[in-house]
Amino acid sequence: MNSLLSISALSVRFPLGRSSYSLLPWQADRYLYALSNLSLDIDAGETVGLIGQSGSGKSTLGRTIMGLESAYSGSVKLQGLELMGLSEKNYRSVRRKLAMIFQDPVASLSPRKTVGQLVAEPFCIHKSEYKNLQQEAVRLLKLVGLDENFLSAYPHQLSGGQARRVGIARALALDPAIIIADEPTAGLDVSVQGEIINLMNRLQEELNIAYLFITHNLSVARHVCDRLAILYAGSLVELGPTDKVLRAPAHPYTELLLRSMPHADPMEKREDMHLNQEEMSYGEPHACVFYQSCTYSSNLCRDEIPAYWAAGPGHASKCHFPLGQSVE
Amino acid sequence: MPHWIHASGTNCKLVKPLIAHQINARHRQRARLADPVVWLSIFLLGVLALCALIALLGLVPHDPYELNVSNRFQPPSWEHWLGTDNLGRDTFSRIVYGSRVALYISLVGVGSAMCLGLLIGTIAGYGPRWLDNAILFVLDSARTFPTILLAMIIVTISGPSINTIVAIVIVSTLSGYVRLVRTQTLSLKNRVFIQAERSLGAGPIRIVSQHVIPNILSPLLIIACMDIPTVITLEAGLSFLGLGIRPPTASWGTTLQDGYAFIRNTPWLLVAASLPLISATLGFTFLGEALRDWLDPNLVNK
Amino acid sequence: MLANNLDIEGLSISFSNEGEELMALRQVSLSVPRHSIVGIVGESGCGKSTLISSIFRLPMENAIIKCGRIHVNGTDVLTLDEEEMNRLRGKEIAMIFQDPFTALNPVLTIGSQLIDIQYRQAISRKEKKQNVIAALQQVGIDRASDRFNQYPHQFSGGMLQRICIAMALLVKPTLLVADEPTTALDATTELQILALIREFHRSTGASVLLVSHHLSVIAELCDRVVVMYAGEIVEEGLSQDVFGAPLHPYTNLLMQCDPARIKEKARHLPSIPGTVSRVVKTSTECIFVHRCPQAVSRCSELVPETYSVEGRTVKCHLISNE
């Protein structure tokens, strides 16, 4: 399988405990496992949605792929090239193919630089063949639907939607093959959400860009993503084509998420799920991550990490008792 | 008709927000220039710069080193605008010459301390933890020495001169600048836009020089401006104690010392030396305040 | 007994900004009846922050209150001085903020903050602590006595918002204003917080003014709904009427843009083109005319009246034709 981005058995952990004011390195005895044993493939030109709540590790995955966090174990391959363990220098050339759009659009732009400087910056960083930077900046702004006048604006002068577009323009500068979009519609009004989504879709069609669409908003993901990957407490609990996952979820957590999605008729009330994701996974997980909150759990779930069970072609769920499985 | 003025027929829905800010920027500029604090600081500092210029060109009415002992302790008159000192030298000319010393020490001293502070502080803040700890250790140790003691040690090593004072200024103010820069760098390091730059592949040098420093420059400049009057007064104090400028070089500090020693003979020396100190202090303080209003609200006002 | 906890009549607020006057609120009138939950739907730029700040008389730089009255339990807060207003705040009116992470003092334990909020009550510290534990349990925080001594950064967003609701419970206001309480939270946490607010309303009998730009949040909770756009109220009425059969074109478009409502998977999502205008001088046209798909010539010539239709109000020319 020739995937564009291939993540396998990725684990990321953060050390816990206080560090002392000393010149010596210290060893942590407790770790917070933000991601455990995660595997995911993304093909060229497709949009994979990474759905999870806050604390599930979805932003950590995006940042690990971009090299902003280091992984404890596992591998991330971009077009066959292994990214984990790559030196900072070599990573820089990889970053031409990999771009990220951040959650807070205004905060992700350097406050003392103008939009023109920010959009042209990727070219300066990578010292690409000396193009006319001004022209390139204008071309990129037009691509995202912004006027030339924005070249001299500062980030704090932009609205959320405009800043989001500038972020997209920067990401597009070096013709990336894949863009990691961290909550691209968060904080946007419903009336302008559609514009950004449409823009991203159009760019995908024109430039064959793949997206890793990180969000907790299933309503939006439903329309944008080809496949959905559901993340809970650092583990991928379900992965499959969007309509299959939404119509016939195989994992109890997915079922729970679907029930908390706003209905088409706003007057219909959602049921309250008593979901408690307050306890983070300290230490390497030895059981199903969803064990404590699952309504179908049993002792097996507490003792063993479940294996992936195939619910259909390209549709897998990490559960001992997946939904829809006939009882043997 | 919509409320906005259309500009050159470009797509008005995109132009609207921008024009508002261009108008606001012009308003802000006008407001800045109308502020009396700004004018006062420009005036006071202008006078100081003028003095230094006059001294450089040697346009003073009298030679500041010319002795005329029979004419000493004269009160201000048409010939000697601020009177004469204990050796009959024209006080006014000496004060004007003293401005060179003051400006040299403040600009070179504070300027170097600021640049060094910027360099060391960003390394401490952005670099590895062990380096940060090491730098802080050295600085905190240096800071435990009282300034006067430090001054005496340095003077003993290199003898009293103007560059000694510059060295004392740098050593005593450096730690403050490094801490300021380091704290600002640390808080910026984890901000989203720095991570965005890293994700684009920017190296640490680019990030620090293009994205960290421009954002910490304004508090640093303001502190530096507020420090200049302190430094000028420090020079006056050190010279007064005999640790700095030695006679016959003209400086505000030496004139102050003479004024104190000969207060029974004439009060005018003391007055003459205090005047430039006060006006320079006020001038730089106002400049610092004007800068603070000028530089920071750009980030706050939308 | 007063019929309404909150009565805003004809409120108009402008901001003077470097030579020009930005009219943030224009002739806003709404009421919150006793024991009811009223929602305000509005996107960025609609003036809801200004409205809330004016109810609480929070300092707003350069704000000029041009006209109008705000009656909280019968008292016009615009006529009160700071001291009198302070007696009202945290006693009769309370607020829950959008960002739970910055709503609490980061250097004090939540326990000490919750005890502190009861400063007006003349009871012993021990009793206050008991109240706090009870309130924390009521909002669903487990092991309340242990977590009493923890700091805000040790809690998640959802838990912090619960703590803020606990604060409101301790204060026992007659009107609770919730400013986008679930915008920063995930969908499942959002449900829990909304359920809590509903429970709060039911147990204390306080009325709630809920502000949000999520239609589903308003529809879940509110009896009556007010739709704001660019400083004006464009539609108002019972939730089921406004959402079931929206009369104003803006409400209609908002409903259409909500991705949850779009049943079929669509690559192309609808949006409302254009941006919210900033009103700088009195105009003679409908505020929504530049973005309205149903605009007629009359809409750019005359400001529409607020028409009453079957217990609702709508500010649109198209209604008068019927």
PDB file of N, CA, C and O in Angstrom, chain A residues 126-150:
ATOM      1  N   HIS A 126      12.834  28.441   3.372  1.00  0.00           N
ATOM      2  CA  HIS A 126      13.382  27.333   2.589  1.00  0.00           C
ATOM      3  C   HIS A 126      14.243  27.791   1.441  1.00  0.00           C
ATOM      4  O   HIS A 126      14.641  26.993   0.612  1.00  0.00           O
ATOM      5  N   LYS A 127      14.521  29.075   1.411  1.00  0.00           N
ATOM      6  CA  LYS A 127      15.393  29.658   0.400  1.00  0.00           C
ATOM      7  C   LYS A 127      15.105  29.093  -0.982  1.00  0.00           C
ATOM      8  O   LYS A 127      15.987  28.613  -1.683  1.00  0.00           O
ATOM      9  N   SER A 128      13.829  29.113  -1.324  1.00  0.00           N
ATOM     10  CA  SER A 128      13.481  28.516  -2.611  1.00  0.00           C
ATOM     11  C   SER A 128      13.927  29.422  -3.738  1.00  0.00           C
ATOM     12  O   SER A 128      14.205  30.597  -3.536  1.00  0.00           O
ATOM     13  N   GLU A 129      13.963  28.891  -4.916  1.00  0.00           N
ATOM     14  CA  GLU A 129      14.434  29.602  -6.110  1.00  0.00           C
ATOM     15  C   GLU A 129      13.851  31.005  -6.078  1.00  0.00           C
ATOM     16  O   GLU A 129      12.668  31.182  -5.929  1.00  0.00           O
ATOM     17  N   TYR A 130      14.702  31.975  -6.263  1.00  0.00           N
ATOM     18  CA  TYR A 130      14.301  33.321  -5.950  1.00  0.00           C
ATOM     19  C   TYR A 130      13.156  33.840  -6.823  1.00  0.00           C
ATOM     20  O   TYR A 130      13.351  34.347  -7.906  1.00  0.00           O
ATOM     21  N   LYS A 131      11.947  33.636  -6.287  1.00  0.00           N
ATOM     22  CA  LYS A 131      10.801  34.134  -7.055  1.00  0.00           C
ATOM     23  C   LYS A 131      10.491  35.540  -6.600  1.00  0.00           C
ATOM     24  O   LYS A 131      10.992  36.010  -5.584  1.00  0.00           O
ATOM     25  N   ASN A 132       9.616  36.176  -7.300  1.00  0.00           N
ATOM     26  CA  ASN A 132       9.160  37.480  -6.870  1.00  0.00           C
ATOM     27  C   ASN A 132       8.216  37.260  -5.690  1.00  0.00           C
ATOM     28  O   ASN A 132       7.092  36.833  -5.868  1.00  0.00           O
ATOM     29  N   LEU A 133       8.721  37.542  -4.482  1.00  0.00           N
ATOM     30  CA  LEU A 133       7.961  37.228  -3.285  1.00  0.00           C
ATOM     31  C   LEU A 133       6.618  37.935  -3.240  1.00  0.00           C
ATOM     32  O   LEU A 133       5.621  37.380  -2.814  1.00  0.00           O
ATOM     33  N   GLN A 134       6.615  39.164  -3.665  1.00  0.00           N
ATOM     34  CA  GLN A 134       5.365  39.926  -3.621  1.00  0.00           C
ATOM     35  C   GLN A 134       4.314  39.243  -4.484  1.00  0.00           C
ATOM     36  O   GLN A 134       3.172  39.057  -4.104  1.00  0.00           O
ATOM     37  N   GLN A 135       4.737  38.836  -5.667  1.00  0.00           N
ATOM     38  CA  GLN A 135       3.817  38.194  -6.598  1.00  0.00           C
ATOM     39  C   GLN A 135       3.286  36.898  -6.018  1.00  0.00           C
ATOM     40  O   GLN A 135       2.102  36.585  -6.120  1.00  0.00           O
ATOM     41  N   GLU A 136       4.189  36.128  -5.442  1.00  0.00           N
ATOM     42  CA  GLU A 136       3.783  34.854  -4.858  1.00  0.00           C
ATOM     43  C   GLU A 136       2.778  35.077  -3.743  1.00  0.00           C
ATOM     44  O   GLU A 136       1.788  34.355  -3.620  1.00  0.00           O
ATOM     45  N   ALA A 137       3.049  36.103  -2.905  1.00  0.00           N
ATOM     46  CA  ALA A 137       2.136  36.378  -1.797  1.00  0.00           C
ATOM     47  C   ALA A 137       0.748  36.738  -2.328  1.00  0.00           C
ATOM     48  O   ALA A 137      -0.273  36.273  -1.812  1.00  0.00           O
ATOM     49  N   VAL A 138       0.723  37.547  -3.352  1.00  0.00           N
ATOM     50  CA  VAL A 138      -0.568  37.945  -3.919  1.00  0.00           C
ATOM     51  C   VAL A 138      -1.283  36.729  -4.507  1.00  0.00           C
ATOM     52  O   VAL A 138      -2.495  36.545  -4.344  1.00  0.00           O
ATOM     53  N   ARG A 139      -0.516  35.891  -5.176  1.00  0.00           N
ATOM     54  CA  ARG A 139      -1.111  34.681  -5.776  1.00  0.00           C
ATOM     55  C   ARG A 139      -1.739  33.804  -4.688  1.00  0.00           C
ATOM     56  O   ARG A 139      -2.864  33.319  -4.827  1.00  0.00           O
ATOM     57  N   LEU A 140      -1.005  33.635  -3.581  1.00  0.00           N
ATOM     58  CA  LEU A 140      -1.518  32.793  -2.502  1.00  0.00           C
ATOM     59  C   LEU A 140      -2.752  33.405  -1.859  1.00  0.00           C
ATOM     60  O   LEU A 140      -3.709  32.710  -1.544  1.00  0.00           O
ATOM     61  N   LEU A 141      -2.739  34.699  -1.674  1.00  0.00           N
ATOM     62  CA  LEU A 141      -3.902  35.348  -1.064  1.00  0.00           C
ATOM     63  C   LEU A 141      -5.121  35.207  -1.956  1.00  0.00           C
ATOM     64  O   LEU A 141      -6.229  34.961  -1.503  1.00  0.00           O
ATOM     65  N   LYS A 142      -4.898  35.343  -3.252  1.00  0.00           N
ATOM     66  CA  LYS A 142      -6.028  35.212  -4.172  1.00  0.00           C
ATOM     67  C   LYS A 142      -6.575  33.791  -4.126  1.00  0.00           C
ATOM     68  O   LYS A 142      -7.785  33.581  -4.215  1.00  0.00           O
ATOM     69  N   LEU A 143      -5.671  32.852  -3.980  1.00  0.00           N
ATOM     70  CA  LEU A 143      -6.074  31.445  -3.931  1.00  0.00           C
ATOM     71  C   LEU A 143      -7.035  31.182  -2.776  1.00  0.00           C
ATOM     72  O   LEU A 143      -7.927  30.347  -2.877  1.00  0.00           O
ATOM     73  N   VAL A 144      -6.829  31.909  -1.671  1.00  0.00           N
ATOM     74  CA  VAL A 144      -7.715  31.706  -0.532  1.00  0.00           C
ATOM     75  C   VAL A 144      -8.809  32.754  -0.460  1.00  0.00           C
ATOM     76  O   VAL A 144      -9.522  32.844   0.531  1.00  0.00           O
ATOM     77  N   GLY A 145      -8.918  33.558  -1.490  1.00  0.00           N
ATOM     78  CA  GLY A 145     -10.036  34.496  -1.542  1.00  0.00           C
ATOM     79  C   GLY A 145      -9.813  35.801  -0.801  1.00  0.00           C
ATOM     80  O   GLY A 145     -10.766  36.439  -0.363  1.00  0.00           O
ATOM     81  N   LEU A 146      -8.564  36.209  -0.637  1.00  0.00           N
ATOM     82  CA  LEU A 146      -8.310  37.486   0.025  1.00  0.00           C
ATOM     83  C   LEU A 146      -7.741  38.488  -0.962  1.00  0.00           C
ATOM     84  O   LEU A 146      -7.025  38.139  -1.882  1.00  0.00           O
ATOM     85  N   ASP A 147      -8.075  39.748  -0.699  1.00  0.00           N
ATOM     86  CA  ASP A 147      -7.654  40.811  -1.599  1.00  0.00           C
ATOM     87  C   ASP A 147      -6.200  41.211  -1.385  1.00  0.00           C
ATOM     88  O   ASP A 147      -5.646  40.994  -0.324  1.00  0.00           O
ATOM     89  N   GLU A 148      -5.601  41.858  -2.384  1.00  0.00           N
ATOM     90  CA  GLU A 148      -4.233  42.380  -2.262  1.00  0.00           C
ATOM     91  C   GLU A 148      -4.067  43.325  -1.092  1.00  0.00           C
ATOM     92  O   GLU A 148      -2.983  43.446  -0.527  1.00  0.00           O
ATOM     93  N   ASN A 149      -5.139  44.045  -0.755  1.00  0.00           N
ATOM     94  CA  ASN A 149      -5.068  45.025   0.328  1.00  0.00           C
ATOM     95  C   ASN A 149      -4.631  44.419   1.643  1.00  0.00           C
ATOM     96  O   ASN A 149      -4.164  45.117   2.528  1.00  0.00           O
ATOM     97  N   PHE A 150      -4.809  43.115   1.775  1.00  0.00           N
ATOM     98  CA  PHE A 150      -4.474  42.471   3.039  1.00  0.00           C
ATOM     99  C   PHE A 150      -2.983  42.327   3.250  1.00  0.00           C
ATOM    100  O   PHE A 150      -2.549  41.961   4.326  1.00  0.00           O
TER     101      PHE A 150
END
